[in-house]
Short mmCIF file of C-alpha atoms in Angstrom, two decimals:
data_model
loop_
_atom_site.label_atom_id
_atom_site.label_comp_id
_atom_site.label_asym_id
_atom_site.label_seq_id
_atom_site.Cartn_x
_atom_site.Cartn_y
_atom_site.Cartn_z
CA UNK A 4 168.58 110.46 142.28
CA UNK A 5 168.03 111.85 138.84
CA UNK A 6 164.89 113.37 137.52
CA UNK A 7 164.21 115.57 134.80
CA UNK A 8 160.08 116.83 134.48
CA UNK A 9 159.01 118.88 131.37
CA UNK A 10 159.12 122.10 133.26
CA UNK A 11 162.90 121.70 133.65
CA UNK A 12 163.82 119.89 130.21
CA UNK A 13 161.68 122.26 128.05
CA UNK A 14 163.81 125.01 128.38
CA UNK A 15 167.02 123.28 127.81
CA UNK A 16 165.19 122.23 124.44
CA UNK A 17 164.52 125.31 123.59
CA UNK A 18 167.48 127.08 124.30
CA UNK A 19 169.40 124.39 122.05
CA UNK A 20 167.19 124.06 119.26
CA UNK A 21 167.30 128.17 118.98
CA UNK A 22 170.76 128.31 119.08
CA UNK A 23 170.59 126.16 115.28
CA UNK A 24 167.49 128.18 114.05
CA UNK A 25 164.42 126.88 115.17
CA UNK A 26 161.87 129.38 115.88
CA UNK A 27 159.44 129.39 118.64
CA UNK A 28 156.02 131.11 118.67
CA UNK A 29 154.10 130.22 121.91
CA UNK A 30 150.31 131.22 122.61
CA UNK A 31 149.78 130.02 119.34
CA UNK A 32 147.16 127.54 117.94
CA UNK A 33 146.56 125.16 115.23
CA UNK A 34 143.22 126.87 113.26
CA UNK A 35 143.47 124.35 109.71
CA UNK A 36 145.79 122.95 107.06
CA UNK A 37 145.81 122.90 103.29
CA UNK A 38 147.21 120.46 101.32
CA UNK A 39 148.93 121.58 97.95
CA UNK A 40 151.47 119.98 95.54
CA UNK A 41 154.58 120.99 96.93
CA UNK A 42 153.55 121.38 100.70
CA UNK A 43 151.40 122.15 103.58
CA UNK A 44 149.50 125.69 103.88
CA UNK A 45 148.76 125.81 107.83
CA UNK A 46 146.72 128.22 109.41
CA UNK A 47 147.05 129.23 112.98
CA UNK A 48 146.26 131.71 115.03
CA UNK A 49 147.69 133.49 117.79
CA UNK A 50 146.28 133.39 121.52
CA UNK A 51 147.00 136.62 122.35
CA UNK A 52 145.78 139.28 119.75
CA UNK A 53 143.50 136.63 117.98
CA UNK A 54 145.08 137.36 114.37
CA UNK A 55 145.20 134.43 112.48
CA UNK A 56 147.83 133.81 109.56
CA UNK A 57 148.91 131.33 107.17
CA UNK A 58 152.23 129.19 107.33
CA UNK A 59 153.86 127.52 104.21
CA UNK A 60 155.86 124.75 104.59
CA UNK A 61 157.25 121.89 102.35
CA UNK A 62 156.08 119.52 105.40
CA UNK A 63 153.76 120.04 108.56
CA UNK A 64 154.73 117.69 111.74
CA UNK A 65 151.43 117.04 113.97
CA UNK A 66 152.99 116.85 117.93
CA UNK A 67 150.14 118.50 119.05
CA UNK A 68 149.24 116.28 122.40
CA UNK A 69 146.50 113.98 123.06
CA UNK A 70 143.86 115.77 121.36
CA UNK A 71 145.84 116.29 118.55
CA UNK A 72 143.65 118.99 115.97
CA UNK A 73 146.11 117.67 113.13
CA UNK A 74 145.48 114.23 113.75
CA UNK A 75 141.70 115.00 113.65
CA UNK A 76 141.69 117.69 110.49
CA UNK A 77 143.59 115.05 108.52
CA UNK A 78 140.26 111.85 109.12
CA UNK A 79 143.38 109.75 110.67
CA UNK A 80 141.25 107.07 112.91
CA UNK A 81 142.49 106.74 116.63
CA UNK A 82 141.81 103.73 117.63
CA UNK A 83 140.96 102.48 121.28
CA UNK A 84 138.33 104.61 124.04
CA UNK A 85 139.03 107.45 126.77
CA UNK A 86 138.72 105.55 130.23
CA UNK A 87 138.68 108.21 132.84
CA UNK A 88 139.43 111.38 134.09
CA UNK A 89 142.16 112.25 136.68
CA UNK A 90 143.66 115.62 138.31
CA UNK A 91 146.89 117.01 138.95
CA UNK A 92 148.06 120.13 141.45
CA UNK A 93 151.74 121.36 140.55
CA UNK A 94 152.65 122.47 144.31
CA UNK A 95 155.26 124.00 146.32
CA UNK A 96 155.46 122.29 149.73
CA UNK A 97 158.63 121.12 152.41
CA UNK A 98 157.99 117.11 152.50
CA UNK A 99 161.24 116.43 153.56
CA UNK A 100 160.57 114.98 157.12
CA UNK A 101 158.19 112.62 155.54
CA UNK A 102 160.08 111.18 152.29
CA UNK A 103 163.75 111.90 152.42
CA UNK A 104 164.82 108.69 154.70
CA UNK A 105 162.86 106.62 152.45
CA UNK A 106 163.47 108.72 148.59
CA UNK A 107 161.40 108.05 146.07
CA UNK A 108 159.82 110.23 143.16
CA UNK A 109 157.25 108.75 143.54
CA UNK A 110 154.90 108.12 146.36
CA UNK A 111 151.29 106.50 146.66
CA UNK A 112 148.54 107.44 149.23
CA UNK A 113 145.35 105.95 149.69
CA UNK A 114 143.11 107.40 152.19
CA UNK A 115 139.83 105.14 152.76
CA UNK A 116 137.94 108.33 153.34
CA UNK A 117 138.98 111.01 150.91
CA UNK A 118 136.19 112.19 148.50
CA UNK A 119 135.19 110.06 145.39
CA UNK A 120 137.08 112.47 143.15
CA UNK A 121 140.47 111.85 144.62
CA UNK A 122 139.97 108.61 146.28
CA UNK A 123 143.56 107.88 145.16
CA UNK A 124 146.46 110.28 144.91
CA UNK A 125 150.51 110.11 144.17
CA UNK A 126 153.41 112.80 144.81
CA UNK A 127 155.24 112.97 142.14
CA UNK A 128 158.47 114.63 142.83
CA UNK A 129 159.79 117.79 140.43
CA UNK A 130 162.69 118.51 143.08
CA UNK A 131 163.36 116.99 146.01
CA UNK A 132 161.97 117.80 148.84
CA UNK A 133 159.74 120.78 148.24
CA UNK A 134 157.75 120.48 144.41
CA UNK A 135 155.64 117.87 143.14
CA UNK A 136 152.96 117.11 140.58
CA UNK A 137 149.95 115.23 143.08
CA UNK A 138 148.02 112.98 141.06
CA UNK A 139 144.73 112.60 142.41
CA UNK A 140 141.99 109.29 140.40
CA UNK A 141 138.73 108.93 141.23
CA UNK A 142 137.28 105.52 142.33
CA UNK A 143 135.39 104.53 140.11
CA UNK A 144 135.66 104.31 136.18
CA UNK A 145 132.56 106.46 135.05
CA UNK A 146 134.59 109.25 133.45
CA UNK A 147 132.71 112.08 135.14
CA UNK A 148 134.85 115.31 134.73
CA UNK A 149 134.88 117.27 138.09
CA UNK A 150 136.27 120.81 139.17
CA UNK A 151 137.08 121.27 142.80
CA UNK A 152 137.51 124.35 144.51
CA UNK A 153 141.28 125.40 145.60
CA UNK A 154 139.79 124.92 148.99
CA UNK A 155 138.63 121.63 148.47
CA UNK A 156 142.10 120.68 147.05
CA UNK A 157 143.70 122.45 149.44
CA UNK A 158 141.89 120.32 151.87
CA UNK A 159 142.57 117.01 150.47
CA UNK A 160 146.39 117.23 149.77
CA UNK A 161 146.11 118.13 153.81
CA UNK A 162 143.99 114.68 153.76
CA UNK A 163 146.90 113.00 151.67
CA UNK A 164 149.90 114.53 153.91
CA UNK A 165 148.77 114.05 157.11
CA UNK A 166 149.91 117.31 158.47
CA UNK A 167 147.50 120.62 158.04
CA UNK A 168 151.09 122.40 159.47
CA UNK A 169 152.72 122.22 156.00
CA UNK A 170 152.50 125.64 153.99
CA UNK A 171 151.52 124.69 150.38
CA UNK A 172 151.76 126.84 147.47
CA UNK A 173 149.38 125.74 144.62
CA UNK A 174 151.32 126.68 141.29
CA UNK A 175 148.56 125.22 138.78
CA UNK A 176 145.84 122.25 138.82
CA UNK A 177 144.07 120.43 135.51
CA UNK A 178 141.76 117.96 135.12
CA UNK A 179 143.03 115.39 132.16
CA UNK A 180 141.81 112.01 130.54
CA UNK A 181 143.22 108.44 130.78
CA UNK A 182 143.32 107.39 127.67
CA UNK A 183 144.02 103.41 125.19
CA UNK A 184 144.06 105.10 122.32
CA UNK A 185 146.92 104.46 119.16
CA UNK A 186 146.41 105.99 115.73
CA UNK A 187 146.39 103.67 112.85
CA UNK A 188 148.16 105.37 110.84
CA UNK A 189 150.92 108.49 111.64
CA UNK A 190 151.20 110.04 108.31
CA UNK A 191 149.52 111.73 105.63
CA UNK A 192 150.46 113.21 102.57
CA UNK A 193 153.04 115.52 103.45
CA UNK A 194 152.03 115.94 107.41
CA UNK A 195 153.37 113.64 109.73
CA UNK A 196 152.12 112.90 113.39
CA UNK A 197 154.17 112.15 116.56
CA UNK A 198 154.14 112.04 120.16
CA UNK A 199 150.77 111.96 122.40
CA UNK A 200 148.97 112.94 118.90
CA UNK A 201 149.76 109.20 118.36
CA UNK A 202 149.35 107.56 121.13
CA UNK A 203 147.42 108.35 124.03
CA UNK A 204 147.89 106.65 127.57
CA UNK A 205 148.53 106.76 131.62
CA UNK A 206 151.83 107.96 132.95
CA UNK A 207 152.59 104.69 133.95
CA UNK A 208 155.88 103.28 133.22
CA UNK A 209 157.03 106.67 132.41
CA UNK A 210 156.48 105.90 128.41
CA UNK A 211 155.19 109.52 127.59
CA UNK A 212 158.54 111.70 127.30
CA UNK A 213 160.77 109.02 126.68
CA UNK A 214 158.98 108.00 123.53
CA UNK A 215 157.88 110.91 121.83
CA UNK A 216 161.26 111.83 122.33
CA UNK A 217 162.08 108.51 120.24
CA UNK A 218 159.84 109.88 117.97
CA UNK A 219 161.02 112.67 116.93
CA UNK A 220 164.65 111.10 116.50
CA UNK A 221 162.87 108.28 114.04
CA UNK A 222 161.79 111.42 112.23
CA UNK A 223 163.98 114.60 112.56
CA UNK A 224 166.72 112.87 110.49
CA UNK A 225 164.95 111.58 107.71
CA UNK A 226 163.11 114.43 107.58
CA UNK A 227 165.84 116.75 107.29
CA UNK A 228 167.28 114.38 104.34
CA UNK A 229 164.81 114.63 102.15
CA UNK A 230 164.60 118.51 102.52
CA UNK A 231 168.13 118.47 101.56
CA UNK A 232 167.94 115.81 98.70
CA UNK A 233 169.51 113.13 100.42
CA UNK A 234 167.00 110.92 100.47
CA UNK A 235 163.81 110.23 98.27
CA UNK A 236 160.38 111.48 100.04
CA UNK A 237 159.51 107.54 100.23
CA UNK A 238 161.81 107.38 103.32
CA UNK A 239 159.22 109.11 104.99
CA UNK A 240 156.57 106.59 104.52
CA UNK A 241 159.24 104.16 107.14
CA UNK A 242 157.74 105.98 109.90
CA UNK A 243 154.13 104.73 110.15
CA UNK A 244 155.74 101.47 110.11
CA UNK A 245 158.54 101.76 112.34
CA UNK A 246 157.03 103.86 114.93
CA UNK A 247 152.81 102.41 115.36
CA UNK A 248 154.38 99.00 116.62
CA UNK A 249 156.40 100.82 119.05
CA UNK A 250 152.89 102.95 120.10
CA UNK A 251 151.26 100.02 120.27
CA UNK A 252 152.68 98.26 122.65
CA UNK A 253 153.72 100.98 125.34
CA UNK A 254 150.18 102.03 125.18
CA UNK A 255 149.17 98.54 126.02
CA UNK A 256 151.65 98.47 129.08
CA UNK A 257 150.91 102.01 130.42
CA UNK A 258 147.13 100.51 130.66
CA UNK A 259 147.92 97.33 131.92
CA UNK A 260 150.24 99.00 134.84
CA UNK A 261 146.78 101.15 135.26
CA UNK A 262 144.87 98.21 135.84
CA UNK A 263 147.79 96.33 138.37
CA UNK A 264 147.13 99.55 140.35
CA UNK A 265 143.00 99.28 140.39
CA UNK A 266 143.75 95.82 141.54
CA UNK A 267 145.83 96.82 145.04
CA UNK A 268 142.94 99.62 145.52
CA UNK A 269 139.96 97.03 144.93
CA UNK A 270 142.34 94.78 147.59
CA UNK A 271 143.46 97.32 150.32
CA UNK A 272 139.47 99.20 149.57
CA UNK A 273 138.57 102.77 149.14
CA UNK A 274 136.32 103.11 151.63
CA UNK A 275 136.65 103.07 155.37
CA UNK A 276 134.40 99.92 155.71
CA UNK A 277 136.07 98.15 152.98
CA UNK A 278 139.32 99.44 154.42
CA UNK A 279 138.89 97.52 157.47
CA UNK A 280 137.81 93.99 156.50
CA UNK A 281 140.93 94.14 154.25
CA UNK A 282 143.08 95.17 157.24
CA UNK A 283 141.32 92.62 159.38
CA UNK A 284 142.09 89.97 156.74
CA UNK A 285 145.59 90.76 156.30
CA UNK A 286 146.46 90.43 160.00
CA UNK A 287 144.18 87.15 160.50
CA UNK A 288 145.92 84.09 161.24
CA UNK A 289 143.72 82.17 159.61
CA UNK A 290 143.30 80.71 155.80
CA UNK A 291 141.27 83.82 154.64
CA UNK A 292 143.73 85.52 155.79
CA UNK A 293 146.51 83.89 154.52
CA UNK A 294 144.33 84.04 150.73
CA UNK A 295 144.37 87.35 151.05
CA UNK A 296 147.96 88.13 152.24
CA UNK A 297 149.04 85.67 149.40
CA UNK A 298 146.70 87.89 146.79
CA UNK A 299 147.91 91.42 148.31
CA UNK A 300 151.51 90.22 147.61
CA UNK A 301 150.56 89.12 144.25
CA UNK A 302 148.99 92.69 143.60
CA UNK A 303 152.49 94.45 145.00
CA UNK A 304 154.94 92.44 142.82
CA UNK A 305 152.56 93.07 139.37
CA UNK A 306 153.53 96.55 140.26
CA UNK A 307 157.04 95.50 139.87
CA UNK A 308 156.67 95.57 135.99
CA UNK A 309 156.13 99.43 136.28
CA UNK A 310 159.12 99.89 138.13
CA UNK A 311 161.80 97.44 136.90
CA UNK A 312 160.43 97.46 133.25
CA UNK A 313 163.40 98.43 130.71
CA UNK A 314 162.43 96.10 128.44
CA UNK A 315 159.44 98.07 127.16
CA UNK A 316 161.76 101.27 127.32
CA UNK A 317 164.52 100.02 125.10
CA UNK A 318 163.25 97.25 122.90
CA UNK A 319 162.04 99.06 120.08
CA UNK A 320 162.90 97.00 116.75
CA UNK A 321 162.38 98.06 113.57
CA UNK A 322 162.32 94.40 111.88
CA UNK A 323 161.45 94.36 108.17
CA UNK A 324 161.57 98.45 107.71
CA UNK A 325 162.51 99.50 104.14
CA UNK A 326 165.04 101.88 106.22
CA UNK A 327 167.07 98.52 106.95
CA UNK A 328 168.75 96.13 104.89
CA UNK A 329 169.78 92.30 105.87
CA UNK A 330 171.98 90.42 104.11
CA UNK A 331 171.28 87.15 102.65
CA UNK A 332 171.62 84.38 105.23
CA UNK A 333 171.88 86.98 108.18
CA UNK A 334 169.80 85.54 110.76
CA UNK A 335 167.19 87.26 113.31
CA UNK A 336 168.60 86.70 117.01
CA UNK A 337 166.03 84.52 118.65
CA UNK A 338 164.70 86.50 122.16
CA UNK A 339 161.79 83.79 122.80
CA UNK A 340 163.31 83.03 125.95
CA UNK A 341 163.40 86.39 127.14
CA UNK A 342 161.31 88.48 129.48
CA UNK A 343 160.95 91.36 126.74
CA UNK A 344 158.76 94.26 129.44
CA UNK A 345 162.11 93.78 131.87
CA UNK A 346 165.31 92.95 129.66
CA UNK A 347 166.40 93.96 127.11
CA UNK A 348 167.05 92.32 123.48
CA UNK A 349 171.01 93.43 122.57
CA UNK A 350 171.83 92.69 119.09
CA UNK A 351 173.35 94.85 116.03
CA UNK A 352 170.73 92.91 113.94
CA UNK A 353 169.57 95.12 111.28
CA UNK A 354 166.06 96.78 112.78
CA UNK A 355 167.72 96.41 116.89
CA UNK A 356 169.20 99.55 118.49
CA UNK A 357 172.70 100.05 118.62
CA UNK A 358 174.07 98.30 122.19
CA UNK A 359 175.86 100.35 124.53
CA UNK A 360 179.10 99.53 125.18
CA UNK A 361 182.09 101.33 126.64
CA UNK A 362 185.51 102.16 124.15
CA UNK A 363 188.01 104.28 125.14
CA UNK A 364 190.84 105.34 122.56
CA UNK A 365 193.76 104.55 124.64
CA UNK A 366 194.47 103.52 128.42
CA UNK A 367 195.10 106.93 129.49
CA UNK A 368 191.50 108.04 127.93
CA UNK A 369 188.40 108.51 129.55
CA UNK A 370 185.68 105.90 128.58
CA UNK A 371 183.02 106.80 125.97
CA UNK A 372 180.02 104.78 125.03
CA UNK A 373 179.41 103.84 121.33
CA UNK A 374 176.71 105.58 120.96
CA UNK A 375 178.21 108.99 121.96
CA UNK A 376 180.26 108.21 118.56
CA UNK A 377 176.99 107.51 116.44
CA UNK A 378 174.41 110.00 115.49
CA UNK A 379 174.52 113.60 115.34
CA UNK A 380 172.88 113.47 111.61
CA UNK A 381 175.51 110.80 110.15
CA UNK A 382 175.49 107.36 109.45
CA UNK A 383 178.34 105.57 110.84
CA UNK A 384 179.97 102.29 110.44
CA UNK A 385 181.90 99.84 113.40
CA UNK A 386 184.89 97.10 112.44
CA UNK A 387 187.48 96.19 113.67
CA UNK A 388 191.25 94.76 113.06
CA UNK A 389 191.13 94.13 109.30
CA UNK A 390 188.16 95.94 108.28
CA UNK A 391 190.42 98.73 106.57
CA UNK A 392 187.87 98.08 103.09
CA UNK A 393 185.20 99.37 105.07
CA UNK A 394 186.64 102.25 106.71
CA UNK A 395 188.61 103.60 102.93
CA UNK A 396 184.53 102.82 101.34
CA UNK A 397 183.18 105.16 104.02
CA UNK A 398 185.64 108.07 102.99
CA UNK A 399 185.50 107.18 99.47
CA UNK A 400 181.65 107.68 99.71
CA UNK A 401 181.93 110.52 101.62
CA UNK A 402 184.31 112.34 99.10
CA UNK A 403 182.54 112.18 96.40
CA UNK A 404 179.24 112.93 98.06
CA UNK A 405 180.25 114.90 101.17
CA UNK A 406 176.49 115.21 102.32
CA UNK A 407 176.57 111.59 103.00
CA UNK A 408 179.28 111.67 104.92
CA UNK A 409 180.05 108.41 106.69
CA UNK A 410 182.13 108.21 109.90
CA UNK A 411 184.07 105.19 110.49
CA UNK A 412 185.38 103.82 113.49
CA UNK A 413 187.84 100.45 114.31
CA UNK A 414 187.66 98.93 117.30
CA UNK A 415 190.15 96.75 118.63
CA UNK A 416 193.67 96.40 119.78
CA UNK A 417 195.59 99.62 118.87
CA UNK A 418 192.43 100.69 116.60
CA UNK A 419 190.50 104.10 117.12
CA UNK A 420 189.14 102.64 120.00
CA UNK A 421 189.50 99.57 122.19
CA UNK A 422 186.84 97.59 123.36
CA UNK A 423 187.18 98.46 127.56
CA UNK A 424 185.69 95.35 128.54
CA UNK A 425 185.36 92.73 125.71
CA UNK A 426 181.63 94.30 125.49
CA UNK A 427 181.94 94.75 121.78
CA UNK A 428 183.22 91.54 120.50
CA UNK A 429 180.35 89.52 122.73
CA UNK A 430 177.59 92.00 120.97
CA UNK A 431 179.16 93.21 117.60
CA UNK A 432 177.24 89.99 115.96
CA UNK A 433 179.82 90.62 112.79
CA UNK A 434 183.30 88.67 112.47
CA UNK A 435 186.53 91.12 113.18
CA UNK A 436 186.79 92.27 109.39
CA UNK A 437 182.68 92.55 109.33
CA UNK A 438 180.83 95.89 109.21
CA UNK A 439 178.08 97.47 111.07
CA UNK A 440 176.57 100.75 110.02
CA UNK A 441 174.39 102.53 112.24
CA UNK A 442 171.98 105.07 111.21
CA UNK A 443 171.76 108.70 112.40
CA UNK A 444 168.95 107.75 114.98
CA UNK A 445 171.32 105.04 116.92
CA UNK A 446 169.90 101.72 115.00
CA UNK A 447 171.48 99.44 113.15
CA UNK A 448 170.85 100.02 109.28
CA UNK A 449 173.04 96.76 107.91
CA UNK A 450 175.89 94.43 108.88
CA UNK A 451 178.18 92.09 106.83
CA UNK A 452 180.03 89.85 108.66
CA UNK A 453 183.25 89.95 106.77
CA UNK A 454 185.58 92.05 104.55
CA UNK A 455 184.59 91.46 100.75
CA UNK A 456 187.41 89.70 98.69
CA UNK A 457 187.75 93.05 96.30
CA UNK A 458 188.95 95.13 99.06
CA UNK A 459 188.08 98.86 98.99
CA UNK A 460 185.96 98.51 95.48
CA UNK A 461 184.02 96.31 96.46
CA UNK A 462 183.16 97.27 100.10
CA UNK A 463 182.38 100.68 98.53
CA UNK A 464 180.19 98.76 95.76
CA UNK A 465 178.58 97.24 98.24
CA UNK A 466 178.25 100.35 100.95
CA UNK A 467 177.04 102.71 98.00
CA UNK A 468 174.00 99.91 97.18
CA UNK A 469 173.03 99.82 101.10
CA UNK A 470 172.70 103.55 101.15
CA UNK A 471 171.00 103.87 97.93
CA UNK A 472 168.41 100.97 99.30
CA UNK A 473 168.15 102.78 102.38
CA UNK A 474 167.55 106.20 101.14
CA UNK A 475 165.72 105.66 97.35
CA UNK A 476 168.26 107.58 96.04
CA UNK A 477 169.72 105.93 93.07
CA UNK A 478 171.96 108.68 92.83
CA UNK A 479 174.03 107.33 95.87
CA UNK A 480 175.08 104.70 94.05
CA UNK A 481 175.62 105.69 90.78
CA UNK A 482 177.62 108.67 91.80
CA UNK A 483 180.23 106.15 93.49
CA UNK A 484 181.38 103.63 91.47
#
């Protein structure tokens, strides 16, 4: 079992990102920002001796949580409502005895007579067996904000356990909101929103981490090549359009998973009364019974699109962006047929993600996946046996402008790399000599499906004008001919 929670990951982000210069100030808050011509003034002040100071930058990014100050200072309008409230306890507590024959990280309880604030509740594991996040929702919708007592919690995780015998160790509680909410629009000016400033929903699914973390990879590399004058300030502009669509729809599903879970409470009830006519029905060998069997089996498998749903994880296209370029005649794949919240669309079409698939450079090698050889800040371009035009374009571009540099990889029989299990050639989408270059964030800029006739002229010609497209930066492609 693999889990990572924020209290664990942070750290390692930190660590990493300090190591290449990023500096951290903590107990520090957003106050105001300024626009002015060639940046972003931003005021903030800090927590702990109340000073406030001013921060220039040449761009501000807004991943300031659900109740995002940046989004709000800059008259950005979130659309969608706040549903309801919900608490959490971070505890400390040995649940071995009671979840480690049966693992899972995460665990529902419903207890017919636990108090209207907490009528439901969920461990969520941090480390197996002995930490976990307890969810607690109230039953009903209203949105009323509560504040128990640490003895009334106390009391109710006892209530949700089962076992008073259990030490627990509260570490911290919080009430928080349930939120539909998507921004319409992620950028302004110079500042430039992301994460739960953007969109606002339920844990469900487990969208929240994974896609701001997406997020920030649409943005950290085309931010950092227009600092450098790689690229033109208009490749900023892609991420409004690349990224809402992608908001959109997991905030839709994190909602809709919310709602497939109201439905088993409304079936099973919340109250003890309620509680046992549904029990009663369930056990009945009679047609009401057999309705309501039928409907609580109905209720369990909708919860099946929370748990089995990579789909909504990975198919994030980018169809039509400015940051992609399709040749004429390419053709979209066609995924009609597809169950898009639980598989996933594979193609190198220009807008898809890059596919995984595993190479290995000889068979004495260790396996490596495709993407391990993408990213890191470059663009890089696939081909295979008689591709050599695209891989001599790639250097040539990267010679004479060594900021762009392009890696280039062949894969095929004694190639860089060969394809482990035919993987590549069912996916690649592009003939043997054909090209596909992948930008820094892992998706698939352009393809070509052959070599050009000119040879190494031409396929740098033509590689110079995609980058130039890509980027705005005319530069590219004058500088290479």
């Amino acid at each position: 079992m693999s889990d990572l929670p924020q209290s664990f990951l942070e750290p390692v982000l930190v660590e990493e990102a300090s190591k290449v210069g990023a500096e951290f100030r903590f107990n520090t808050e957003f106050v105001a920002l300024k626009a002015i011509g060639d940046g972003v003034i931003t005021t903030v002040r800090d927590r702990a001796t109340e000073n406030t100071y001013d921060i220039k930058a040449s761009y501000l990014v807004g991943a300031d949580g659900a109740r995002s100050k940046v989004i709000e200072s800059l008259g950005i309008e979130v659309d969608g409502q706040q549903l309801n409230t919900a608490f959490n306890v971070h505890i400390k507590a040995e649940l071995g005895k009671y979840i480690a024959h049966r693992p899972g990280r995460l665990n529902w309880i419903l207890n017919p007579d636990a108090p209207d604030w907490s009528a439901v509740g969920n461990f969520r594991m941090v480390r197996p067996w002995d930490e976990f996040v307890v969810s607690m929702h109230p039953s009903s919708k209203d949105g009323k904000s509560f504040d128990p007592t640490k003895e009334a919690i106390l009391e109710r995780l006892y209530q949700m356990i089962g076992d008073k015998t259990v030490p627990i160790e509260i570490l911290s509680s919080f009430q928080w909101t349930i939120n539909d909410q998507v921004a319409r629009s992620w950028q302004k000016g110079r500042v430039l929103c992301i994460g739960d400033a953007t969109h606002r929903h339920p844990p469900i699914n487990g969208l929240g981490s994974n896609t701001c973390l997406s997020d920030a990879f649409n943005l950290a590399w085309k931010i950092a090549y227009v600092l450098n004058g790689w690229a033109a300030p208009k490749l900023l502009d892609t991420l409004t359009t690349e990224r809402k669509p992608v908001g959109d729809a997991i905030v839709r599903r994190a909602n809709r998973g919310m709602e497939a879970h109201r439905r088993l409470w409304d079936i099973i009830g919340l109250t003890p009364d309620a509680r046992q006519k549904a029990v009663s029905l369930l056990e009945a060998p009679t047609s009401e019974g057999a309705d309501m069997r039928r409907e609580w089996r109905k209720a369990l498998e909708a919860t099946d699109d929370e748990v089995q749903a990579l789909g909504i994880q990975m198919n994030q296209v980018y169809a039509g962006s400015r940051a992609t370029v399709v040749e004429a005649g390419d053709q979209a794949p066609d995924f009609s047929r597809l169950n898009l919240l639980k598989q996933v669309m594979v193609s190198t079409f220009p807008g898809y993600h890059l596919p995984h698939v595993w190479l290995a450079a000889d068979s004495q090698s260790e396996r490596v996946s495709i993407l391990d050889l993408a990213g890191k800040g470059k663009f890089t371009l696939f081909t295979g046996i008689g591709g050599d035009a695209w891989l001599e374009a790639a250097k040539h571009i990267s010679n004479y402008k060594p900021y762009l540099e392009i890696r280039g990889y062949c894969i095929g029989f004694h190639c860089d790399y060969m394809d482990c299990y035919r993987d590549w050639e069912c996916v690649r989408g592009v003939g043997e000599t054909g090209v596909v270059l992948v930008r820094p964030d892992h998706f698939v800029t352009w393809r070509c499906q052959s070599a050009p006739r000119g040879g190494e002229q031409e396929a740098a010609a033509r590689l110079g004008a995609v980058m130039s497209k890509i980027l705005g930066n005319q530069n590219v492609r004058s500088d290479i001919r």
